Structure formats: C-alpha cells, structure tokens
Amino acid sequence: MIPQSFIQELLNRLDIVEVVERYVPLKKAGANYVACCPFHNEKSPSFSVSPSKQFYHCFGCGAHGSAVNFVMEHVGLGFVDAVEELAKSIGLEVPREERADAAQRPRVEPDLFDVMQTATRYYIEQLKQSPRAVEYLKTRGMSGEIAKRFGVGYAPDGWQSLAAVFPDYPSKSLTEVGLVIESDGGKKYDRFRDRIMFPIVGGRGQVIGFGGRVLDKGEPKYLNSPETPLFEKGRELYGLFQAQKSIRAEGMALVVEGYMDVVALAQHGIEYAVATLGTATTPYHIQKLLRMTDQVVFCFDGDAAGRRAAWRALENALPHLQDGKQLRFLFLSPEHDPDSYVREFGKEAFEHLLGDEALPLSGYLLRELGSRVDLATQEGRSALLEYAKPLLVAISAPSTALLLRKEVAALAGIALDELEALYGIKSLVRPRRPTPAKAHRAAPSGGLNALLRCLLIRPELAHELPESWEVEGAGAEAVMAVVAYLGEHEFRPSTAAVIQRFQGTEHESALVAAEADILGWGESFDVVAEFHGVLEKLRKDARKQQLHEFHARIREAGLSGLSEQERALYLQLLQQG
C-alpha cells in the first residue's frame, strides 16, 4: 500500500497544469485553463483545469479528479502505476506499507521487461521466416499492417528455439517470465512452440506476457503466459493499450473472447475492442474499463459457454456499476464469432448489431431470471426472488439498484417495500417524517452544499467545526465523510488529495458537483467568510428546528412533559432567539 501522506506530498508538489499539458494543450481562461476534453469528442472547450485547486473537471462528460486520476484515465494506468509515473517525473521514490492481509508478490527485476521485448522481436522475425505461419494469417484475413501494429509473431516448433537469442538460456529470468518451463528433472524447454504469438502489452506500453494460438488442430487452442511478476491475467486485457484512444473517442469499449477477434475487428476499423485472457471477466476488468468510458458492451458467442461467460461478467460487474454508466450484452448466432462475422459482413453490419441488438444489463438480467422460473405460479415467483437476491444486494449504484428492485418486485407481484423487507436491505426511498432533536443539526441542502465547497477549497476549516458535530439532509453524508477524513490525519490534505480520496466511493457524485461550482468561484472569493456565514445559518436553522419540536411537545403535554434538562435547553434556545 502507498501511504496517504505520500499521496498528499505528491499532489502538493505536482502542478496539474504541467501534468495535463504533457498530453493536452491548454489555454488560459481567467484563473483556470481550458481545452477540448480528451475524454470525449467536442468542438468547444468544456474541460477546465484549476491550478489553485489542483483538479480538473469536464462540464461536458463529467470527467474529473486530481493529477493521479488524469494519468490513470488518459494513459490507462492503474493507481499504483500512475503514482509511480508521476513520482518519477519529479524525482520522488514511492514508499510502501505492508498489508497484513496480502501475500508478498515477487519483486520485478528491471531486466525482465528487456527479456520480454527481446522475445517479442525474435517471434516477429520468426514470423517473417515462416511461410506456413504467414499463410495461416492470410487465410484468417490478417494484413501485414495490423500484424505489425499488434506485434504478432511466431514461435517455431523447437524445444529450445529461444536459445538462439538468449545465450543464458538456462538462467532463471526466462523461467520467471514464463517463456521457459523447467521439468521435474531440471530440463528446460520453451513454453510456446509452433504457435502464432500475440504480445500482451501493459499500461506502460511494455510487453508483460504472451498468448499463443495453434496453427492447426491441437489443444490447448490458446495458451497464455502463466502468472509472473510482470503479468496477472485477471487484471489485464488483451489489446487495451492499442485500443485506449479509440475507446475514449468512441465512448465505448467492446469486450470479446479471443485475440483474433480483437485483431480482426481492428483491421475492419473497430478499434475499441479488447479481450479477456483465458479467464472470466473480473471485477478489475470492469473497473479498469469504466474508468475509461461510460459504455461497455460484452460480445459473446451464443452457445452455452458464451452465455456462462456473459452471466459471470454480469455477476462481477454488479458491485461496480455506476449510475450513468452503461453495460450491454450482445450474443452472436452460434455459427459466428466477432472475427468471422466482421470478415463476412463488414464493419457497418457489426456496429448495427452493437447498436440495435445488444441488451442493456437490466434487460439481460431480467430476461435470464425470468427464463429460469414459471412466473405464473407462486413457487416460480418465490424462486425468482431467491435467484435475484444476491444480485440486487450486490448493486451499490443508487438509481440502478432502485430501478432493478422495482422491476424484480413487479415480476414477483409484490411491492418494493416488501422486497426490501424480505431481503433485509435499506430502502433507497426515504420516507418524510419528523426527527428527534439533536444539537448542531440542520437540513437545508443549499447550506450543506456550500459547506462542502468551502471544505474542499480550505480543508483546514474542518477544525473550526464544533466537536461531536452532526448534520442531516441532502448531501449530509458526503459532508460528514469529508469532515471525518480531514479529522483523522495529522497532515493537512489538499483539495486534490480530498478529491482523490473519495474517487469511486458513494460520495463521489457530491464532490463532482462541488468541483463544478468551485471552478466558477473567482480567486478573490472570501471562502472563510462564506464558511462562517453558512455555519451560522446552519446553527440558526438547527435552533429553529429544535424550538419547533419543543413547541409541538409542549402543546401536547405542557412544560411538564419535558425533563429538567430539556426545559433548560428550551429556555436557552428561547434566549438565543
């Protein structure tokens, strides 16, 4: 784990304007800088970068965050890689804290990437010298240009072919990266033999693994690199490095099952496709793609295996759904996969399928659940509720969860509140009812929103809030979460650090709205005066609310209905006015 104090130091020392300008040209516009957003297509600038607050926000697509977020989104790196990249750019070394619940992973030696690059060049050269392998790729419709773009090569049918370029073949580095296997007797031999080789490229553009496909009939049809210090297949997607710019430009990522599907689609102009690496779609895949785009389409074969893969993808996606993001599912007819379909019918026909026949996640989920039971019987509806429970409980996106709960409740013939009671889950629709009096309580959302904005601009103001301070109302949970975070650290988090901390949490949307408003506040805006004004208004509103509740109780039972302590508080509130 990377210590939070280091993240704070890193963000304090970085200049987000300088970081963004490495990738996107910015223009000065008042106190901020603007550009056409790099995350969606637009003709006029809606992407704004604040040098004083050290965050960016797009008013068009909603992209937002700190310098770390920008590098993650634009370059396609994971959090740790993005932090390391930025730290390196300003000469900082990233410290680590050990996690008690995590096994120590092997250290990546610097030369392992060189080993993989040498092997990649060797396989590319071998492809040029193998008429049989070239002919195979031609029969699959692959052009030389697309093979070059993806670094496609060929592993010869020899037991120790790699010895030709690795004089130290017996050394442990080739075994460590999965290119060589060591038998029980200590003999070493190439893992990949007589296979078309597809390099798997990581977020930094370095080869981290390989996928090898047999030319003729044979098993396994696809052979992937094993888990190594460089490669963890559950976290990587084939073709993502090549596809990331197109994914952002098209506003869509297409997930398919095979390397050849990705390459064939790219050759026909569909350059936003990626493939899982011989494993089910994992939560890491979902999170990585949803950081890059608002729409992910899963395209699977229509056979039983394809349907199982689709359902597994849905199950892994549910906890990571975000309102405003779309996940859809497309099933091809049994005689086709994306590779064969696009070669036979072309780009336009394939994209027509994506637009018209891909099912939204909600439609796919309800269709599958409905197909498992007989909704005409009580037993069938009861079974539906049992099948749906773990799925609905897993969803944290509020709007998506609410709508799906309503749909399932309607299918089962029960009310929404009955479904929520049956599942033992908290209702997403809060009833309006009076609440008991508490000190320092207020409800006006405008005041809370303004308070949140003040705390983001001047985090140190959190220390001026009263002890055991509470608020209620729209936006209250986000305010309290930020206050708690600001109070638990000895160091003073910056605006960028606070925004970074709440990325991907239930409070992110509240902070996004706050960011947009903050960019409209001029540099001369008196944040301290605004903070104290809002705080005083909240206190007055809390006093009024408490008096209102006391008056209601006194009308019912008189002053004798109040305890001695409550009467003292009541008199104190009257004196305060």
Coordinates of C-alpha atoms in Angstrom, one line a residue:
M1 CA 0.0 0.0 0.0
I2 CA 1.1 3.6 -0.7
P3 CA 0.8 5.8 2.4
Q4 CA -1.8 8.5 2.2
S5 CA 0.8 11.0 3.5
F6 CA 2.9 10.3 0.4
I7 CA -0.1 10.8 -1.9
Q8 CA -0.7 14.2 -0.2
E9 CA 3.0 15.1 -0.6
L10 CA 3.0 14.0 -4.3
L11 CA -0.1 16.1 -5.1
N12 CA 1.3 19.1 -3.2
R13 CA 4.5 19.0 -5.3
L14 CA 2.9 18.4 -8.7
D15 CA 1.5 21.1 -10.9
I16 CA -1.6 19.7 -12.5
V17 CA -1.4 22.2 -15.4
E18 CA 2.1 20.9 -16.2
V19 CA 0.9 17.2 -15.9
V20 CA -2.1 17.8 -18.2
E21 CA -0.1 19.8 -20.7
R22 CA 2.1 16.7 -21.3
Y23 CA -0.8 15.2 -23.1
V24 CA -3.3 18.1 -23.9
P25 CA -2.6 21.7 -25.0
L26 CA -4.2 24.1 -22.5
K27 CA -5.3 27.8 -22.9
K28 CA -5.5 30.3 -20.1
A29 CA -9.1 31.4 -19.4
G30 CA -9.3 33.7 -16.3
A31 CA -8.0 31.9 -13.2
N32 CA -8.2 28.5 -14.9
Y33 CA -7.0 26.7 -18.0
V34 CA -9.3 25.1 -20.6
A35 CA -9.2 22.7 -23.5
C36 CA -11.4 20.4 -25.6
C37 CA -11.9 17.4 -23.4
P38 CA -9.5 14.5 -24.1
F39 CA -12.1 12.0 -22.9
H40 CA -14.9 12.7 -25.3
N41 CA -15.4 14.4 -28.7
E42 CA -16.4 18.1 -28.6
K43 CA -15.9 21.2 -30.7
S44 CA -15.8 23.8 -28.0
P45 CA -13.7 23.6 -24.7
S46 CA -15.6 22.3 -21.7
F47 CA -12.5 20.8 -19.9
S48 CA -11.2 23.1 -17.2
V49 CA -8.1 22.8 -15.0
S50 CA -7.7 24.7 -11.8
P51 CA -4.1 25.5 -10.9
S52 CA -5.0 26.8 -7.4
K53 CA -7.2 23.8 -6.5
Q54 CA -5.1 21.3 -8.5
F55 CA -8.0 19.4 -10.1
Y56 CA -9.7 19.1 -13.5
H57 CA -13.4 18.9 -14.4
C58 CA -15.2 18.5 -17.7
F59 CA -18.6 20.1 -17.9
G60 CA -19.4 18.0 -20.9
C61 CA -18.7 14.4 -19.9
G62 CA -18.1 14.8 -16.1
A63 CA -14.5 13.6 -16.2
H64 CA -12.8 14.9 -13.1
G65 CA -10.1 14.4 -10.5
S66 CA -6.5 15.1 -9.5
A67 CA -3.3 14.7 -11.4
V68 CA -3.2 11.0 -10.5
N69 CA -6.7 10.5 -11.9
F70 CA -5.8 12.3 -15.1
V71 CA -2.8 10.0 -15.8
M72 CA -4.9 6.9 -14.9
E73 CA -7.6 7.9 -17.3
H74 CA -5.6 9.3 -20.1
V75 CA -2.7 6.8 -20.2
G76 CA -4.7 3.8 -19.0
L77 CA -2.6 3.1 -15.9
G78 CA -3.7 1.6 -12.6
F79 CA -3.5 3.7 -9.5
V80 CA -0.1 2.4 -8.3
D81 CA 1.5 2.7 -11.8
A82 CA 0.1 6.3 -12.1
V83 CA 1.5 7.3 -8.8
E84 CA 4.9 5.8 -9.7
E85 CA 4.9 7.5 -13.0
L86 CA 4.2 10.9 -11.5
A87 CA 6.6 10.4 -8.6
K88 CA 9.4 9.5 -11.0
S89 CA 8.7 12.7 -13.1
I90 CA 9.6 14.9 -10.0
G91 CA 12.3 12.7 -8.6
L92 CA 10.4 11.1 -5.7
E93 CA 10.6 7.4 -4.6
V94 CA 7.3 5.8 -3.8
P95 CA 7.3 4.3 -0.2
R96 CA 5.3 1.2 0.6
E97 CA 3.4 0.0 3.7
E98 CA 3.0 -3.8 4.1
R99 CA -0.6 -5.0 4.2
A100 CA -1.3 -7.6 6.8
D101 CA -3.9 -9.4 4.6
A102 CA -1.8 -9.5 1.4
A103 CA 0.8 -12.0 0.4
Q104 CA 4.1 -10.5 -0.7
R105 CA 4.5 -10.6 -4.5
P106 CA 7.8 -11.2 -6.1
R107 CA 9.9 -8.2 -6.9
V108 CA 10.1 -7.3 -10.6
E109 CA 13.7 -7.1 -11.7
P110 CA 14.4 -4.3 -14.2
D111 CA 15.7 -6.7 -16.9
L112 CA 12.5 -8.8 -17.1
F113 CA 10.9 -6.3 -19.4
D114 CA 14.0 -6.4 -21.6
V115 CA 13.7 -10.2 -21.7
M116 CA 10.1 -9.9 -22.9
Q117 CA 11.0 -7.3 -25.5
T118 CA 13.8 -9.5 -26.9
A119 CA 11.4 -12.4 -27.2
T120 CA 8.9 -10.2 -28.9
R121 CA 11.4 -9.2 -31.6
Y122 CA 12.5 -12.8 -32.0
Y123 CA 9.0 -14.0 -32.6
I124 CA 8.3 -11.2 -35.1
E125 CA 11.4 -12.2 -37.1
Q126 CA 10.4 -15.8 -37.0
L127 CA 7.0 -15.0 -38.5
K128 CA 8.8 -13.4 -41.5
Q129 CA 10.8 -16.6 -42.0
S130 CA 7.8 -19.0 -41.8
P131 CA 5.7 -19.2 -45.0
R132 CA 3.4 -21.6 -43.2
A133 CA 2.6 -19.1 -40.4
V134 CA 2.3 -16.2 -42.8
E135 CA -0.1 -18.2 -45.0
Y136 CA -2.2 -19.1 -41.9
L137 CA -2.6 -15.4 -41.0
K138 CA -3.5 -14.6 -44.6
T139 CA -6.3 -17.2 -44.5
R140 CA -7.6 -15.5 -41.4
G141 CA -7.6 -12.2 -43.2
M142 CA -4.9 -10.6 -41.3
S143 CA -2.9 -7.9 -43.1
G144 CA 0.8 -7.2 -42.5
E145 CA 0.0 -3.7 -41.3
I146 CA -2.3 -5.0 -38.5
A147 CA 0.1 -7.7 -37.6
K148 CA 2.8 -5.1 -37.2
R149 CA 0.5 -2.9 -35.1
F150 CA -0.2 -5.7 -32.6
G151 CA 3.3 -7.1 -32.7
V152 CA 2.1 -10.5 -33.9
G153 CA 4.9 -13.2 -34.3
Y154 CA 5.5 -16.9 -34.5
A155 CA 7.2 -19.3 -32.0
P156 CA 9.0 -22.1 -34.0
D157 CA 8.3 -25.7 -33.4
G158 CA 11.5 -26.4 -31.4
W159 CA 12.1 -27.3 -27.8
Q160 CA 14.7 -24.6 -27.2
S161 CA 14.3 -22.1 -30.0
L162 CA 14.8 -19.2 -27.7
A163 CA 18.3 -20.2 -27.0
A164 CA 19.1 -18.6 -30.4
V165 CA 18.7 -15.1 -28.8
F166 CA 19.3 -15.9 -25.2
P167 CA 22.8 -17.2 -24.7
D168 CA 22.0 -17.5 -21.0
Y169 CA 19.0 -19.8 -21.7
P170 CA 19.4 -21.8 -18.5
S171 CA 19.2 -18.7 -16.4
K172 CA 16.1 -18.2 -14.1
S173 CA 14.9 -15.0 -15.9
L174 CA 13.3 -16.9 -18.8
T175 CA 11.5 -19.2 -16.4
E176 CA 10.5 -16.3 -14.2
V177 CA 8.6 -14.5 -17.1
G178 CA 7.0 -17.8 -18.2
L179 CA 8.8 -18.2 -21.5
V180 CA 10.6 -21.4 -20.4
I181 CA 9.3 -24.4 -18.4
E182 CA 11.5 -26.4 -16.1
S183 CA 10.6 -30.1 -15.8
D184 CA 10.8 -32.1 -12.6
G185 CA 14.1 -33.5 -13.8
G186 CA 15.5 -30.0 -14.2
K187 CA 15.4 -29.9 -18.0
K188 CA 14.3 -26.6 -19.5
Y189 CA 12.3 -26.1 -22.7
D190 CA 10.2 -23.4 -24.5
R191 CA 6.6 -22.9 -23.3
F192 CA 5.4 -21.7 -26.7
R193 CA 6.1 -23.9 -29.7
D194 CA 4.6 -23.8 -33.2
R195 CA 2.2 -21.0 -32.2
I196 CA 1.1 -17.6 -33.5
M197 CA 2.3 -15.2 -30.8
F198 CA 0.2 -12.3 -29.5
P199 CA 2.2 -10.0 -27.2
I200 CA 0.2 -8.7 -24.2
V201 CA 1.0 -5.1 -23.6
G202 CA 0.7 -3.4 -20.2
G203 CA -0.3 0.1 -19.3
R204 CA 3.1 1.5 -19.8
G205 CA 3.5 0.0 -23.3
Q206 CA 5.8 -2.8 -22.2
V207 CA 5.2 -6.5 -23.1
I208 CA 4.2 -8.3 -20.0
G209 CA 3.0 -11.7 -21.4
F210 CA 2.1 -13.6 -24.5
G211 CA -0.9 -15.5 -25.9
G212 CA -0.1 -18.3 -28.3
R213 CA -2.6 -19.8 -30.8
V214 CA -2.1 -23.2 -32.5
L215 CA -1.9 -23.1 -36.3
D216 CA -3.5 -26.4 -36.9
K217 CA -5.7 -28.5 -34.7
G218 CA -4.4 -29.0 -31.2
E219 CA -5.0 -28.4 -27.5
P220 CA -5.0 -26.1 -25.9
K221 CA -6.2 -23.9 -28.7
Y222 CA -4.9 -20.8 -26.8
L223 CA -2.0 -20.9 -24.4
N224 CA -1.3 -17.9 -22.2
S225 CA 1.7 -16.9 -20.1
P226 CA 1.4 -18.0 -16.5
E227 CA 1.2 -15.6 -13.6
T228 CA 4.5 -13.9 -13.3
P229 CA 6.0 -10.8 -11.6
L230 CA 5.0 -8.9 -14.7
F231 CA 1.7 -10.5 -15.6
E232 CA -1.5 -11.1 -13.7
K233 CA -4.2 -12.2 -16.2
G234 CA -7.1 -11.3 -14.0
R235 CA -6.1 -7.7 -14.2
E236 CA -5.1 -7.4 -17.8
L237 CA -7.0 -7.1 -21.1
Y238 CA -5.5 -8.0 -24.5
G239 CA -5.4 -5.0 -26.8
L240 CA -6.3 -2.4 -24.2
F241 CA -3.0 -0.4 -24.8
Q242 CA -3.8 -0.2 -28.5
A243 CA -7.5 0.4 -28.0
Q244 CA -7.5 3.0 -25.3
K245 CA -7.5 6.1 -27.5
S246 CA -10.3 4.7 -29.7
I247 CA -12.3 3.7 -26.6
R248 CA -12.3 7.3 -25.4
A249 CA -13.0 8.7 -28.9
E250 CA -15.9 6.3 -29.5
G251 CA -17.2 6.4 -25.9
M252 CA -17.4 2.6 -25.9
A253 CA -15.3 -0.5 -25.0
L254 CA -16.2 -3.8 -26.6
V255 CA -15.2 -6.9 -24.7
V256 CA -14.7 -10.1 -26.8
E257 CA -13.3 -13.5 -26.0
G258 CA -10.3 -14.1 -28.3
Y259 CA -7.1 -12.4 -29.6
M260 CA -8.2 -13.0 -33.2
D261 CA -11.5 -11.2 -32.5
V262 CA -9.7 -8.1 -31.3
V263 CA -7.2 -8.1 -34.3
A264 CA -9.9 -8.8 -36.9
L265 CA -12.2 -6.1 -35.6
A266 CA -9.3 -3.6 -35.5
Q267 CA -8.5 -4.4 -39.1
H268 CA -12.0 -3.6 -40.1
G269 CA -12.0 -0.2 -38.3
I270 CA -13.5 -1.3 -35.0
E271 CA -10.5 -0.4 -32.8
Y272 CA -12.2 -0.2 -29.4
A273 CA -12.2 -4.0 -28.7
V274 CA -10.3 -5.8 -26.0
A275 CA -10.3 -9.5 -24.9
T276 CA -10.0 -11.3 -21.6
L277 CA -7.0 -13.5 -21.2
G278 CA -8.4 -17.0 -20.9
T279 CA -10.3 -16.1 -17.8
A280 CA -13.8 -14.8 -16.9
T281 CA -14.3 -11.0 -16.9
T282 CA -13.1 -10.0 -13.5
P283 CA -14.0 -7.0 -11.2
Y284 CA -10.6 -5.5 -12.1
H285 CA -11.5 -5.6 -15.8
I286 CA -14.8 -3.9 -15.1
Q287 CA -13.3 -1.2 -13.0
K288 CA -10.5 -0.5 -15.5
L289 CA -12.9 -0.1 -18.4
L290 CA -15.4 2.0 -16.5
R291 CA -12.6 4.4 -15.7
M292 CA -12.0 4.9 -19.4
T293 CA -15.6 5.0 -20.8
D294 CA -19.3 5.3 -19.9
Q295 CA -20.3 2.3 -22.0
V296 CA -19.0 -1.3 -22.1
V297 CA -20.5 -3.9 -24.4
F298 CA -19.8 -7.6 -23.9
C299 CA -19.9 -9.7 -27.1
F300 CA -20.0 -13.4 -26.6
D301 CA -20.8 -16.5 -28.7
G302 CA -24.4 -17.6 -28.5
D303 CA -23.5 -21.1 -27.3
A304 CA -23.7 -22.4 -23.7
A305 CA -20.1 -21.4 -22.9
G306 CA -20.7 -17.9 -24.2
R307 CA -23.8 -17.5 -22.1
R308 CA -22.0 -18.7 -19.0
A309 CA -19.2 -16.2 -19.7
A310 CA -21.8 -13.4 -20.1
W311 CA -23.5 -14.3 -16.8
R312 CA -20.2 -14.4 -15.0
A313 CA -19.4 -10.9 -16.4
L314 CA -22.7 -9.6 -15.1
E315 CA -22.2 -11.0 -11.6
N316 CA -18.7 -9.4 -11.4
A317 CA -20.0 -6.1 -12.8
L318 CA -22.9 -5.6 -10.4
P319 CA -20.9 -4.3 -7.3
H320 CA -19.0 -1.8 -9.6
L321 CA -21.9 -0.4 -11.5
Q322 CA -22.2 3.4 -11.5
D323 CA -25.3 5.4 -12.3
G324 CA -24.8 7.0 -15.7
K325 CA -22.6 4.1 -17.0
Q326 CA -24.0 1.5 -19.4
L327 CA -23.2 -2.2 -19.6
R328 CA -24.7 -4.1 -22.5
F329 CA -24.6 -7.7 -23.8
L330 CA -24.6 -8.9 -27.4
F331 CA -24.9 -12.6 -28.4
L332 CA -23.9 -13.7 -31.9
S333 CA -25.5 -16.6 -33.7
P334 CA -23.9 -20.0 -33.0
E335 CA -22.1 -20.1 -36.3
H336 CA -20.3 -16.8 -35.8
D337 CA -17.7 -15.1 -33.5
P338 CA -16.8 -11.4 -33.9
D339 CA -13.8 -12.4 -36.1
S340 CA -15.9 -14.4 -38.6
Y341 CA -18.8 -12.0 -38.5
V342 CA -16.9 -8.9 -39.3
R343 CA -14.9 -10.6 -42.1
E344 CA -18.2 -11.8 -43.7
F345 CA -20.4 -8.8 -43.2
G346 CA -18.1 -5.9 -42.5
K347 CA -17.9 -3.0 -40.0
E348 CA -21.3 -1.4 -40.7
A349 CA -23.2 -4.6 -40.1
F350 CA -21.3 -5.4 -36.9
E351 CA -21.8 -2.0 -35.5
H352 CA -25.5 -2.2 -36.4
L353 CA -25.7 -5.3 -34.1
L354 CA -24.0 -3.4 -31.4
G355 CA -26.5 -0.5 -31.6
D356 CA -29.7 -2.4 -32.2
E357 CA -29.3 -5.9 -30.7
A358 CA -27.1 -5.5 -27.6
L359 CA -29.3 -5.9 -24.5
P360 CA -28.9 -3.4 -21.6
L361 CA -27.7 -5.1 -18.4
S362 CA -31.2 -4.7 -16.8
G363 CA -32.9 -6.3 -19.8
Y364 CA -30.4 -9.2 -19.8
L365 CA -30.6 -9.8 -16.1
L366 CA -34.4 -9.8 -16.1
R367 CA -34.6 -12.0 -19.1
E368 CA -32.3 -14.6 -17.6
L369 CA -34.1 -14.6 -14.3
G370 CA -37.5 -14.8 -15.9
S371 CA -36.4 -17.8 -18.1
R372 CA -35.4 -19.8 -15.0
V373 CA -38.8 -19.9 -13.4
D374 CA -42.5 -20.1 -14.1
L375 CA -43.9 -16.7 -13.2
A376 CA -47.4 -18.0 -13.5
T377 CA -47.0 -19.9 -10.2
Q378 CA -46.4 -18.8 -6.7
E379 CA -43.5 -21.2 -6.4
G380 CA -41.9 -19.7 -9.5
R381 CA -42.2 -16.2 -8.2
S382 CA -40.7 -17.3 -4.9
A383 CA -37.8 -18.9 -6.8
L384 CA -37.3 -15.6 -8.8
L385 CA -36.9 -13.7 -5.5
E386 CA -34.3 -16.2 -4.3
Y387 CA -32.3 -16.1 -7.6
A388 CA -32.4 -12.3 -7.6
K389 CA -31.5 -11.6 -4.0
P390 CA -27.6 -11.9 -4.2
L391 CA -27.7 -9.9 -7.5
L392 CA -29.8 -7.0 -6.2
V393 CA -28.0 -6.8 -2.9
A394 CA -24.6 -6.5 -4.7
I395 CA -25.6 -3.3 -6.5
S396 CA -24.4 -0.1 -4.9
A397 CA -25.3 2.4 -7.6
P398 CA -28.4 4.0 -6.1
S399 CA -30.6 4.7 -9.2
T400 CA -29.7 1.4 -10.9
A401 CA -30.4 -0.5 -7.7
L402 CA -33.7 1.2 -7.2
L403 CA -35.0 0.6 -10.7
L404 CA -33.9 -3.1 -10.8
R405 CA -35.5 -3.7 -7.4
K406 CA -38.8 -2.2 -8.7
E407 CA -38.6 -4.4 -11.8
V408 CA -38.0 -7.6 -9.9
A409 CA -40.7 -6.7 -7.3
A410 CA -43.1 -6.2 -10.2
L411 CA -42.2 -9.5 -11.8
A412 CA -42.8 -11.3 -8.4
G413 CA -46.0 -9.5 -7.9
I414 CA -45.0 -7.7 -4.6
A415 CA -44.4 -4.1 -3.6
L416 CA -40.9 -2.5 -3.5
D417 CA -41.0 -2.1 0.3
E418 CA -42.0 -5.8 0.7
L419 CA -39.0 -6.9 -1.4
E420 CA -36.6 -4.7 0.6
A421 CA -38.0 -6.1 3.9
L422 CA -37.7 -9.6 2.6
Y423 CA -34.1 -9.1 1.6
G424 CA -33.3 -7.1 4.8
I425 CA -31.9 -4.2 2.8
K426 CA -32.1 -0.5 3.4
S427 CA -34.7 1.3 1.4
L428 CA -33.4 3.7 -1.2
V429 CA -36.5 5.9 -0.9
R430 CA -36.5 7.7 2.4
P431 CA -39.9 8.4 4.0
R432 CA -40.5 12.0 5.1
R433 CA -41.0 12.1 8.8
P434 CA -40.0 14.4 11.7
T435 CA -36.8 13.5 13.5
P436 CA -35.9 13.9 17.2
A437 CA -34.0 17.0 18.3
K438 CA -30.2 16.9 18.2
A439 CA -27.6 19.5 18.8
H440 CA -26.0 21.0 15.7
R441 CA -28.5 19.6 13.2
A442 CA -29.7 21.3 10.0
A443 CA -31.4 20.2 6.8
P444 CA -31.1 22.9 4.1
S445 CA -29.3 21.3 1.2
G446 CA -28.1 24.6 -0.1
G447 CA -26.2 25.3 3.1
L448 CA -24.7 21.8 3.2
N449 CA -23.6 22.1 -0.4
A450 CA -21.9 25.4 0.2
L451 CA -20.3 24.0 3.3
L452 CA -18.9 21.1 1.3
R453 CA -17.4 23.5 -1.3
C454 CA -15.8 25.6 1.5
L455 CA -14.2 22.5 3.0
L456 CA -12.8 21.3 -0.4
I457 CA -11.2 24.7 -1.0
R458 CA -9.9 25.2 2.5
P459 CA -9.8 21.8 4.2
E460 CA -8.3 23.2 7.3
L461 CA -11.7 24.8 8.1
A462 CA -12.9 21.4 9.3
H463 CA -11.0 22.0 12.5
E464 CA -13.3 25.0 13.2
L465 CA -16.4 22.9 13.3
P466 CA -17.9 22.1 16.8
E467 CA -17.0 18.8 18.4
S468 CA -19.5 15.9 18.0
W469 CA -20.9 17.9 15.1
E470 CA -23.7 16.3 13.0
V471 CA -25.9 17.4 10.1
E472 CA -28.8 15.8 8.3
G473 CA -30.4 16.5 5.0
A474 CA -29.5 16.2 1.3
G475 CA -25.7 15.9 1.0
A476 CA -25.1 15.5 4.7
E477 CA -23.4 12.1 4.4
A478 CA -20.8 13.5 2.0
V479 CA -20.1 16.4 4.3
M480 CA -19.7 14.2 7.3
A481 CA -17.5 11.8 5.4
V482 CA -15.2 14.6 4.3
V483 CA -15.1 16.1 7.8
A484 CA -14.2 12.6 9.2
Y485 CA -11.4 12.2 6.7
L486 CA -10.0 15.7 7.4
G487 CA -10.0 15.0 11.1
E488 CA -8.2 11.7 11.0
H489 CA -4.9 12.8 9.6
E490 CA -2.1 14.8 11.2
F491 CA -1.1 16.2 7.8
R492 CA -3.3 18.8 6.2
P493 CA -4.8 17.3 3.0
S494 CA -5.1 19.5 -0.1
T495 CA -8.2 19.9 -2.2
A496 CA -6.7 17.5 -4.7
A497 CA -6.0 14.9 -2.0
V498 CA -9.6 15.1 -0.7
I499 CA -11.0 14.6 -4.2
Q500 CA -8.5 11.7 -4.8
R501 CA -9.6 10.0 -1.5
F502 CA -13.3 9.9 -2.5
Q503 CA -12.9 8.7 -6.1
G504 CA -15.0 5.6 -6.7
T505 CA -17.0 6.0 -3.4
E506 CA -20.7 6.7 -2.8
H507 CA -19.8 10.3 -2.1
E508 CA -18.0 10.9 -5.4
S509 CA -21.1 12.4 -7.2
A510 CA -21.5 15.0 -4.4
L511 CA -17.8 16.1 -4.8
V512 CA -18.1 16.2 -8.6
A513 CA -21.0 18.7 -8.3
A514 CA -18.9 20.7 -5.8
E515 CA -15.9 20.7 -8.1
A516 CA -18.0 22.2 -10.9
D517 CA -19.3 25.0 -8.7
I518 CA -15.8 25.7 -7.2
L519 CA -14.4 26.4 -10.7
G520 CA -16.9 29.2 -11.0
W521 CA -15.8 30.9 -7.8
G522 CA -13.2 33.6 -8.5
E523 CA -9.8 33.7 -6.8
S524 CA -10.9 36.7 -4.8
F525 CA -13.9 34.8 -3.3
D526 CA -13.8 35.0 0.5
V527 CA -14.1 31.3 1.4
V528 CA -13.6 31.9 5.2
A529 CA -16.4 34.4 5.4
E530 CA -18.7 32.1 3.3
F531 CA -17.8 29.2 5.6
H532 CA -18.7 31.1 8.8
G533 CA -21.8 32.5 7.2
V534 CA -23.0 29.1 6.2
L535 CA -22.1 27.6 9.6
E536 CA -24.1 30.3 11.4
K537 CA -27.1 29.8 9.2
L538 CA -27.0 26.1 9.9
R539 CA -26.8 26.8 13.6
K540 CA -29.8 29.1 13.4
D541 CA -31.8 26.6 11.4
A542 CA -30.9 23.9 13.9
R543 CA -32.2 26.1 16.8
K544 CA -35.4 26.8 14.9
Q545 CA -36.0 23.2 14.3
Q546 CA -35.4 22.3 17.9
L547 CA -37.8 25.0 19.1
H548 CA -40.4 23.8 16.6
E549 CA -40.1 20.3 18.1
F550 CA -40.2 21.5 21.7
H551 CA -43.3 23.7 20.9
A552 CA -45.1 20.6 19.4
R553 CA -44.4 18.6 22.6
I554 CA -45.4 21.4 24.9
R555 CA -48.8 21.8 23.0
E556 CA -49.4 18.1 23.6
A557 CA -48.2 17.7 27.2
G558 CA -47.2 21.1 28.5
L559 CA -43.9 22.0 30.1
S560 CA -44.3 19.1 32.5
G561 CA -43.8 16.8 29.5
L562 CA -40.1 18.0 29.3
S563 CA -37.4 16.7 31.5
E564 CA -35.4 19.2 33.6
Q565 CA -32.5 19.0 31.2
E566 CA -34.9 19.6 28.2
R567 CA -36.5 22.6 29.9
A568 CA -33.1 24.1 30.5
L569 CA -32.2 23.6 26.8
Y570 CA -35.6 25.0 25.8
L571 CA -35.1 28.2 27.8
Q572 CA -31.5 28.6 26.4
L573 CA -32.8 28.3 22.9
L574 CA -35.5 31.0 23.6
Q575 CA -32.9 33.4 24.9
Q576 CA -30.7 32.8 21.8
G577 CA -33.7 33.9 19.6

